[in-house]
Coordinates of C-alpha atoms in Angstrom, one line a residue:
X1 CA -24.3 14.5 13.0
X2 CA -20.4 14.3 12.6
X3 CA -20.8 12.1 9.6
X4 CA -23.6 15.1 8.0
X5 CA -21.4 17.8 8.6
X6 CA -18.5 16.4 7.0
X7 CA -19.8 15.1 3.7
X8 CA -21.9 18.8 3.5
X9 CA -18.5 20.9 3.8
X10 CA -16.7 18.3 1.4
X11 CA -19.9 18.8 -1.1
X12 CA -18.9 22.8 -0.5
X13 CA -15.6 22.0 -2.2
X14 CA -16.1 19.1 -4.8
X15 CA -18.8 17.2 -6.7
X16 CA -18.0 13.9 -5.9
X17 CA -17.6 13.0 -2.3
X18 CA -16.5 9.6 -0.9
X19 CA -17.2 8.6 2.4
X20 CA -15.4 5.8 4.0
X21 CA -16.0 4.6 7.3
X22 CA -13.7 3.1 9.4
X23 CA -12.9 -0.7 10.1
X24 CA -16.8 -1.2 8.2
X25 CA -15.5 -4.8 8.2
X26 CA -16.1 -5.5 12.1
X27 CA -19.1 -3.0 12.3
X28 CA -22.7 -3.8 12.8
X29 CA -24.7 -3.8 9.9
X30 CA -28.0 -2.3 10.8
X31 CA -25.7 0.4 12.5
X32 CA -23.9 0.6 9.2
X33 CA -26.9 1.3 6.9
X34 CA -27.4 4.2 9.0
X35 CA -24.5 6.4 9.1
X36 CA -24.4 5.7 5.1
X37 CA -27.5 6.9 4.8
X38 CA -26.9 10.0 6.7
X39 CA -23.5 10.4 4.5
X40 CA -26.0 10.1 1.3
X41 CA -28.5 12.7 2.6
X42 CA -25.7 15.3 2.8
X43 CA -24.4 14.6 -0.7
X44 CA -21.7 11.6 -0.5
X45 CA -21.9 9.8 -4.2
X46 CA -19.1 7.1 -3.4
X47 CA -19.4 4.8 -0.6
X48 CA -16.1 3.2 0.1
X49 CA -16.2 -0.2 2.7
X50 CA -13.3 -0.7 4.5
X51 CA -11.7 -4.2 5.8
X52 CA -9.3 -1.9 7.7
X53 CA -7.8 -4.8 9.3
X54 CA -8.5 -7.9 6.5
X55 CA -10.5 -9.3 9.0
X56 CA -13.4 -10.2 7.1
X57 CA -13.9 -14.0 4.8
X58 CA -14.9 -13.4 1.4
X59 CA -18.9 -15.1 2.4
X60 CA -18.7 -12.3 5.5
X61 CA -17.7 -9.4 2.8
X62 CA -20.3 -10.2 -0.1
X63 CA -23.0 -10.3 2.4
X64 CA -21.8 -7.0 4.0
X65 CA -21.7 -5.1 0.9
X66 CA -25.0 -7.1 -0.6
X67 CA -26.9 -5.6 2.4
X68 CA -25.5 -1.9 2.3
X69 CA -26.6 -2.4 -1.6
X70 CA -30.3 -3.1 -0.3
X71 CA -30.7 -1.8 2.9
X72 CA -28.7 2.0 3.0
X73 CA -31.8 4.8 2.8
X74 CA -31.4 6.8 0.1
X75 CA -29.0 4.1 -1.9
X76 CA -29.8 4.7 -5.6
X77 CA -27.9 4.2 -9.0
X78 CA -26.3 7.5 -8.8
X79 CA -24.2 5.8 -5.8
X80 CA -20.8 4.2 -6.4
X81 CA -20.2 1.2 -3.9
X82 CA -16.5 1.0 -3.3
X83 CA -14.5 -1.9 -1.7
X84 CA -11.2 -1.3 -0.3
X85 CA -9.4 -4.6 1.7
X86 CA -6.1 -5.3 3.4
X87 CA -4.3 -8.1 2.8
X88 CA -3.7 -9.2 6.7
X89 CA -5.1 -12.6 6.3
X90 CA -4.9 -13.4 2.4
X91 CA -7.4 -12.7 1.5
X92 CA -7.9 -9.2 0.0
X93 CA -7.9 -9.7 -4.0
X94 CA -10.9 -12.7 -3.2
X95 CA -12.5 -10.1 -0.6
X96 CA -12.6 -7.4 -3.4
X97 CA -14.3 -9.6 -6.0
X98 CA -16.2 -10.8 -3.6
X99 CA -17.5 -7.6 -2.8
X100 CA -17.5 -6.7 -6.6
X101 CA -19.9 -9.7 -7.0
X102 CA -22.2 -8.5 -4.9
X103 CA -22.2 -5.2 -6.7
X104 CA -19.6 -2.9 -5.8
X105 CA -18.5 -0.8 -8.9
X106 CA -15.3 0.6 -7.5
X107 CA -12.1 -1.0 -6.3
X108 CA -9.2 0.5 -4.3
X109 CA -6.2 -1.6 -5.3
X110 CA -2.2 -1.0 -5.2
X111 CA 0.1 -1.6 -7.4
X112 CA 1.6 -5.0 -6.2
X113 CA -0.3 -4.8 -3.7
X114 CA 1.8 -2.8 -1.3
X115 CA 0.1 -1.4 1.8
X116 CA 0.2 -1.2 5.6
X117 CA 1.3 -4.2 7.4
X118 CA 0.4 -7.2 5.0
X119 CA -0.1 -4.6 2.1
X120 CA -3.5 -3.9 0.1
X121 CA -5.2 -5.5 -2.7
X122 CA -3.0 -5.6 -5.6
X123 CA -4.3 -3.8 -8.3
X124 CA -2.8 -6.4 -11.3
X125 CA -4.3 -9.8 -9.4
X126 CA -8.4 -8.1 -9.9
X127 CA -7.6 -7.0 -13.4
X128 CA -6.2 -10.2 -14.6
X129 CA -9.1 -12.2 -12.8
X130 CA -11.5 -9.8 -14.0
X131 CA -10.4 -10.3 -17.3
X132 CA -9.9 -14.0 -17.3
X133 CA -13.6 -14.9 -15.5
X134 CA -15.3 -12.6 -17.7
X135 CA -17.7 -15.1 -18.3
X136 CA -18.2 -15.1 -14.2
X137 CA -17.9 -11.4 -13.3
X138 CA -19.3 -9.5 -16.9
X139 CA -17.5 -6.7 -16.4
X140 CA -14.6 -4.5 -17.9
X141 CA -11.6 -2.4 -16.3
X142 CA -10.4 -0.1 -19.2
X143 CA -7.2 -1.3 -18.3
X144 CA -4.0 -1.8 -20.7
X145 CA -3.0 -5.1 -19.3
X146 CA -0.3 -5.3 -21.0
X147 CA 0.8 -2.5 -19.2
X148 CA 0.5 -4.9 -15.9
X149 CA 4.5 -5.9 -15.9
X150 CA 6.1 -2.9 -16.5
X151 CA 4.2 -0.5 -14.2
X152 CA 4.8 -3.4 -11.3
X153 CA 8.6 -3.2 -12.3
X154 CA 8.2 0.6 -12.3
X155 CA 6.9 0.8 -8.7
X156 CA 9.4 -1.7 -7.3
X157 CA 12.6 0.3 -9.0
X158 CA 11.1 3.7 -7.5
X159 CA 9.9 2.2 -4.0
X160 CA 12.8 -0.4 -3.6
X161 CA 10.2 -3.1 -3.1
X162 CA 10.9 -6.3 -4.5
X163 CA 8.1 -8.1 -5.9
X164 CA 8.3 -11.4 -4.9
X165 CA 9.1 -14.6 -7.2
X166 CA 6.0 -16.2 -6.7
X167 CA 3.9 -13.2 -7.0
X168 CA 0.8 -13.6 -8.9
X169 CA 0.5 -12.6 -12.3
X170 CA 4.1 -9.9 -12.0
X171 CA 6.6 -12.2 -9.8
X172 CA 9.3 -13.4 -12.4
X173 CA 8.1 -17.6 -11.3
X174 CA 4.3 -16.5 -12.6
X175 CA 4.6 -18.3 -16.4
X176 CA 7.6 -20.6 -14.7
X177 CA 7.4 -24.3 -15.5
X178 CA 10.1 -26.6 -13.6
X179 CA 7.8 -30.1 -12.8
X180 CA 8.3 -32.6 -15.5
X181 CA 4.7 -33.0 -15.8
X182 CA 3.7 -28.9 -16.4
X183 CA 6.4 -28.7 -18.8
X184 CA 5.4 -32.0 -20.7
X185 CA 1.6 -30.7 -20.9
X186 CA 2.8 -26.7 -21.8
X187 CA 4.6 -28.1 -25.0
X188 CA 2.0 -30.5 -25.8
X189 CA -1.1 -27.9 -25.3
X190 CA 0.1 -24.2 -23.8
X191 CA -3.4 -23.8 -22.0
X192 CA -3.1 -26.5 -20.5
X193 CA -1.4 -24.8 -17.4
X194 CA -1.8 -21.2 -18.6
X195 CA -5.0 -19.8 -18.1
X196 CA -3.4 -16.7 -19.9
X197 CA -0.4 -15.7 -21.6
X198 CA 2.5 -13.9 -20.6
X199 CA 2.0 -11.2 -23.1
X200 CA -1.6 -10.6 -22.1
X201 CA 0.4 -9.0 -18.9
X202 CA 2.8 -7.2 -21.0
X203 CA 5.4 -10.6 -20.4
X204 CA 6.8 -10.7 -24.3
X205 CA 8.8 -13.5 -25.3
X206 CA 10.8 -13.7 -28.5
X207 CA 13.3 -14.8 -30.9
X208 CA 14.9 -12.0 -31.5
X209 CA 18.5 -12.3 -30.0
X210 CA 20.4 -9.4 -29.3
X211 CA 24.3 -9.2 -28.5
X212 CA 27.4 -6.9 -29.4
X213 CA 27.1 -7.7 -32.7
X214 CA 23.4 -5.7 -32.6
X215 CA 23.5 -2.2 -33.7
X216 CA 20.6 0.2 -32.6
X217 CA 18.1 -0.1 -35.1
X218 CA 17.6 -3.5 -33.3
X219 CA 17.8 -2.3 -30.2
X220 CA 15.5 0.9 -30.7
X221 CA 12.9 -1.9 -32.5
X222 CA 13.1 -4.1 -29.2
X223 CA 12.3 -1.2 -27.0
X224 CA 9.8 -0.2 -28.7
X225 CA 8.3 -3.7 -28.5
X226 CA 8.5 -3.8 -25.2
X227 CA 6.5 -0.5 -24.7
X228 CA 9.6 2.2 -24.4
X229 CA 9.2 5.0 -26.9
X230 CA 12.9 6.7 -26.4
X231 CA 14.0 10.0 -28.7
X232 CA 17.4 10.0 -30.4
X233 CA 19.1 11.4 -27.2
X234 CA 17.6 8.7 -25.4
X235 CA 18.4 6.0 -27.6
X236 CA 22.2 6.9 -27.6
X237 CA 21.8 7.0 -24.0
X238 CA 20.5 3.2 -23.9
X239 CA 22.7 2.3 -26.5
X240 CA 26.1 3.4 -24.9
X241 CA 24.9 1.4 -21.6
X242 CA 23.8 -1.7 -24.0
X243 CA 27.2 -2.0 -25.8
X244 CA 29.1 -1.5 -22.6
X245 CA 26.6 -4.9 -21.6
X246 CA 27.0 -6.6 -24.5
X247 CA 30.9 -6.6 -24.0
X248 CA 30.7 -8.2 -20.8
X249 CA 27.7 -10.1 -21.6
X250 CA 27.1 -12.7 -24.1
X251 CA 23.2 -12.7 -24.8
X252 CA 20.8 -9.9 -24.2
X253 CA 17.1 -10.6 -22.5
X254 CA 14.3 -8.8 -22.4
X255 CA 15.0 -8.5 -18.3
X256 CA 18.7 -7.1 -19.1
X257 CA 16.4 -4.2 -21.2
X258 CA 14.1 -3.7 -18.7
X259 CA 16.5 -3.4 -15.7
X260 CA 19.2 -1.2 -17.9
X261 CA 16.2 1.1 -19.3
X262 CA 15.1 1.6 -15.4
X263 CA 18.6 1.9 -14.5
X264 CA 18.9 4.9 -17.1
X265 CA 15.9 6.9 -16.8
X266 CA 13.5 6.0 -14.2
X267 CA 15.8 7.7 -11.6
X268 CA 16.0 11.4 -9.5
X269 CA 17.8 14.1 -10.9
X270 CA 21.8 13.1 -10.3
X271 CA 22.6 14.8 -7.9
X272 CA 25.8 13.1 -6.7
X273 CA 26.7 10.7 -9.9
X274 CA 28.9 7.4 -9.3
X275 CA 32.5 8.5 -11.5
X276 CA 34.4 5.5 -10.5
X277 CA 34.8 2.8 -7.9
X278 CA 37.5 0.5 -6.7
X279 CA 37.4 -2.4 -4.7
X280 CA 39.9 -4.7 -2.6
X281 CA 38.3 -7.6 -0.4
X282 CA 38.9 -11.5 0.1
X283 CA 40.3 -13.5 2.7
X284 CA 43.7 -12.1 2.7
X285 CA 43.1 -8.4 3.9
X286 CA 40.3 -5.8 5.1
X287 CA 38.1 -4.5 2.8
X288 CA 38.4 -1.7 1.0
X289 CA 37.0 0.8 -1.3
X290 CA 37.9 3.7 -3.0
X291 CA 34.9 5.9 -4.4
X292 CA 34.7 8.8 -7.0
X293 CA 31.8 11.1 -7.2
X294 CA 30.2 13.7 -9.3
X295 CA 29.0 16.1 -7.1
X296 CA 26.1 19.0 -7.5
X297 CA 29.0 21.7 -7.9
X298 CA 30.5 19.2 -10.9
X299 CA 33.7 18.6 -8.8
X300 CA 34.5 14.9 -8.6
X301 CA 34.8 13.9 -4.8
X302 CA 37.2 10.8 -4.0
X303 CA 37.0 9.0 -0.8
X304 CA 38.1 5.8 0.9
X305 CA 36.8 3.9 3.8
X306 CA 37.4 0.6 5.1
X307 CA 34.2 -1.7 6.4
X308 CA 33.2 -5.6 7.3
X309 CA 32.6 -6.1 3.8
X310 CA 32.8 -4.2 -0.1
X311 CA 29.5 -3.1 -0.2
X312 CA 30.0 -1.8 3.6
X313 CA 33.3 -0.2 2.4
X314 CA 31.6 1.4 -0.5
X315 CA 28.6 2.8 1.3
X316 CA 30.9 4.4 4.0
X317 CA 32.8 6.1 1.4
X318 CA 29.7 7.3 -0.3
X319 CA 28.7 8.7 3.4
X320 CA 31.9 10.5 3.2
X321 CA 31.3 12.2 0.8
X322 CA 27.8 13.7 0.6
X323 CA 27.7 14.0 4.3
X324 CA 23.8 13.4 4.6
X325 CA 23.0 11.2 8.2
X326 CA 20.3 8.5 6.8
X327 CA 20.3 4.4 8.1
X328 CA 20.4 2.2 5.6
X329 CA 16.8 0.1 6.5
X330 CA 16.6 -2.6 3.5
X331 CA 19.4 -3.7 1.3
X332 CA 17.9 -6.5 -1.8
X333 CA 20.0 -8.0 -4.3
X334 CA 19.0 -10.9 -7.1
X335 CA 20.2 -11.6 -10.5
X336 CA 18.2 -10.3 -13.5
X337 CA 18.4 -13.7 -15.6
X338 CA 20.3 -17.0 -14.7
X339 CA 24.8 -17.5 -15.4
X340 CA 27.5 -16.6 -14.2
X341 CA 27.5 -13.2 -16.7
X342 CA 24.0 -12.1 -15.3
X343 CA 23.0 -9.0 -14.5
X344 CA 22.8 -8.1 -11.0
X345 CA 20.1 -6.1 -9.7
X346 CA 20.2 -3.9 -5.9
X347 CA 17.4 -2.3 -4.2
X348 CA 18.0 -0.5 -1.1
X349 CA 15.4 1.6 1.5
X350 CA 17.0 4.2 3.4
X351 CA 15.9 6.6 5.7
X352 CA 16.9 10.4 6.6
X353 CA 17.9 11.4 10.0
X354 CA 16.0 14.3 11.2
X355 CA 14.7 15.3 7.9
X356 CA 11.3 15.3 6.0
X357 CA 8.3 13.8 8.2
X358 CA 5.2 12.6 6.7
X359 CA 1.5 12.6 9.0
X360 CA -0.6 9.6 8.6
X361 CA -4.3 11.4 8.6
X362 CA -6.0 9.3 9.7
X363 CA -4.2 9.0 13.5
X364 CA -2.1 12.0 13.3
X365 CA 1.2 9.8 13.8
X366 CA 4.3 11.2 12.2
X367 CA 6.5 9.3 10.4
X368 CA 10.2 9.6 8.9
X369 CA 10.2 9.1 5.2
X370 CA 12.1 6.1 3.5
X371 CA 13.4 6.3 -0.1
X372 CA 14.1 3.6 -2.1
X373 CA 17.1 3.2 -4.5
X374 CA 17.8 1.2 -7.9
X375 CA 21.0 0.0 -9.4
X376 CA 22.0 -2.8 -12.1
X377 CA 25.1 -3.2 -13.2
X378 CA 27.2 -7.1 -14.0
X379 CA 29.5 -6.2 -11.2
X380 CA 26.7 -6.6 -8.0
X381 CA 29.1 -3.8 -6.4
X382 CA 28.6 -1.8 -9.2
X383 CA 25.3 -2.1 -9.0
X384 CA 24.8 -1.6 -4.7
X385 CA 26.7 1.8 -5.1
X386 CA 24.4 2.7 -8.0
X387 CA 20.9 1.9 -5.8
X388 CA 23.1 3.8 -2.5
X389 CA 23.4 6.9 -4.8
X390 CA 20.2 6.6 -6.4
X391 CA 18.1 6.8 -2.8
X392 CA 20.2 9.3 -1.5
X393 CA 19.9 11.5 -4.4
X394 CA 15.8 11.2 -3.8
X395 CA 16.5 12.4 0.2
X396 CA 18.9 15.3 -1.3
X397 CA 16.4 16.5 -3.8
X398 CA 13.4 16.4 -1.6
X399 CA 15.0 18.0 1.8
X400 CA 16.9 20.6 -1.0
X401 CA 13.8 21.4 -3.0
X402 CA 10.5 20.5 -0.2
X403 CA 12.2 22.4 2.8
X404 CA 11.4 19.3 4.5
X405 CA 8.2 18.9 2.4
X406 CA 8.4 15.6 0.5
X407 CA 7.1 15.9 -3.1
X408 CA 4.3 13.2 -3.8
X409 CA 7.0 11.7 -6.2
X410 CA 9.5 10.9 -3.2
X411 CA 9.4 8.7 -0.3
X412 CA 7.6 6.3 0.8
X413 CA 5.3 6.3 4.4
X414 CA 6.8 3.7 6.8
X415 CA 3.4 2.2 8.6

């Protein structure tokens, strides 16, 4: 009766209504058939199946959503089947195809798969295996794929997740060869251990070198390549930060681009921006670090602090100075390419102290917000003051501007 009333009032308000019950993974079928049925009778049109806790094996799930297929009263092609799996076991992305093989025409995937606990289906691992068993699925996304790379680079820079090495079709190892034997076949025969190409996932590799000899025509040309459409303003933007690279740094990758072109736009509005920074560490005396800021009022703020360490000294001089209580959850650093000249690349998590909540709505449980922060610079210090700066100017702006209210382009739920 529940289930009726619900999907009716949600018909009151919309056209297209998706019910989802609950942990469907664990529930009795025959039990199962019925509630969806009764969500059908009072208008539902998607039906979205749950393995709330990735519970279920990929035989279990096919066989789940193959009977609610045939057995739900009142199923009929108007009727979207959804699938929608957690990764707690491994095996969400073969639990989503498997569930897509039994006829299931809608997906609920992630970005890199982030999630609750072990994370959810990641949205790039079904494309690309979609796309690459056509022959064993026959059926199409719409998808730019070779948008796949960017938009997982994208997510991680704004959420401060790193996506791991090793990760499926995004992590940087995915078109990696080191065994003797893989390396001896790729040159011989590139298929051979590729079942698709780097580019097909937006992964472009070229000759095109570029260093401080380059001049922005090159540069603008690369970017574009690479799927970044920048104005003039833009361009002068990215090219003042390139040439300042290129000084310091011999050759130019497309990973340098990449981390400098997220570096320079994919961020908050400044509203404390780094002016200067000086450190003094080693073996011989306590560290210390002296910090310049840009605040909202265009006065430039200086502060020192002392700490265990110059990124400790750094961030305590940053507290100093915009004054806004947060804990420091996650701190991530990894160099963008290999050498001693590579770029260094810092993701931190932080969250505020009695500041903006977000409810979970499905229990009710209230949770702090986290915000994730992004720097890259060739000095790694550089670079941990930039991702400091860039997460707290995400807390400013959305306890400023949301009254406590997160905007949906801020934060990210802790669960």
């Amino acid at each position: 009766q529940r289930v009726s009333e619900m999907v009716a009032y949600a018909k009151s308000l919309c056209a297209d209504v998706e019910f989802s019950p609950e942990d469907a993974g664990r529930s009795e079928p025959e039990f199962l058939y019925v509630v969806l049925g009764e969500a059908i009778k009072a208008g539902a049109t998607t039906l979205n199946i749950p393995d709330t806790v990735g519970y279920t094996t990929p035989d279990e799930f096919y066989k789940l959503i193959d009977g609610i297929i045939k057995n739900t009263p009142g199923m009929h092609e108007g009727i979207t089947v959804s699938v929608h799996c957690h990764d707690d076991l491994g095996l969400a992305t073969a639990n989503t195809l498997a569930g897509i093989r039994a006829g299931a025409r809608q997906a609920e995937v992630t970005v890199n798969g982030i999630g609750e606990r072990a994370g959810n289906t990641s949205l790039e691992e079904v494309v690309m295996a979609l796309k690459t068993r056509h022959p064993v699925f026959g059926l199409e996304t719409g998808i730019e794929t070779q948008q796949l790379s960017r938009i997982s680079k994208l997510v991680s820079n704004y959420t401060g997740i790193l996506v791991q090495p090793n990760k499926a079709i995004v992590g940087s190892n995915a078109f990696a060869h080191e065994a003797g034997i893989h390396q001896d076949g790729m040159l011989k025969h590139q298929s051979t251990y590729e079942i698709m190409r780097p580019e097909d996932v937006g992964v472009n590799q070229t000759n095109l070198v570029l260093g401080k000899h380059s001049g922005r025509a090159a540069l603008r040309n690369r970017l574009a390549e690479m799927g970044h459409s920048l104005d003039d303003v833009e361009l002068d933007k990215a090219f003042a930060r390139f040439k300042d690279l290129a000084d310091r740094k011999k050759v130019i990758t497309d990973l340098d681009l990449e981390a400098l072109i997220a570096d320079e736009f994919y961020k908050p509005r400044d509203v404390y921006l780094l002016n200067g920074l000086q450190v003094t560490c080693g073996t011989m005396g306590m560290p210390t670090a002296t910090v310049r800021l840009r605040g909202p009022d265009g006065i430039v703020h200086t502060q020192a602090a002392i700490g265990t360490g110059p990124v400790d000294a750094t961030y305590k001089a940053i507290d100093s100075i915009v004054n806004v209580p947060c804990t420091l959850l996650e701190f991530n650093i990894h160099a963008i390419t290999e050498g001693i000249d590579a770029l260094g690349e810092v993701t931190v998590r932080i969250q505020s102290e009695g500041g903006a909540t977000t409810m979970d709505a499905q229990s009710e449980v209230e949770y702090m917000r986290v915000y994730g922060g992004h720097g890259a610079d060739s000095d790694i210090i550089v670079a941990s003051a930039k991702a400091y700066i860039n997460a707290l100017n995400k807390l400013i702006v959305a306890q400023t501007e949301g009254k406590g209210k997160v905007p949906n382009d801020f934060g990210v739920m802790l669960g």
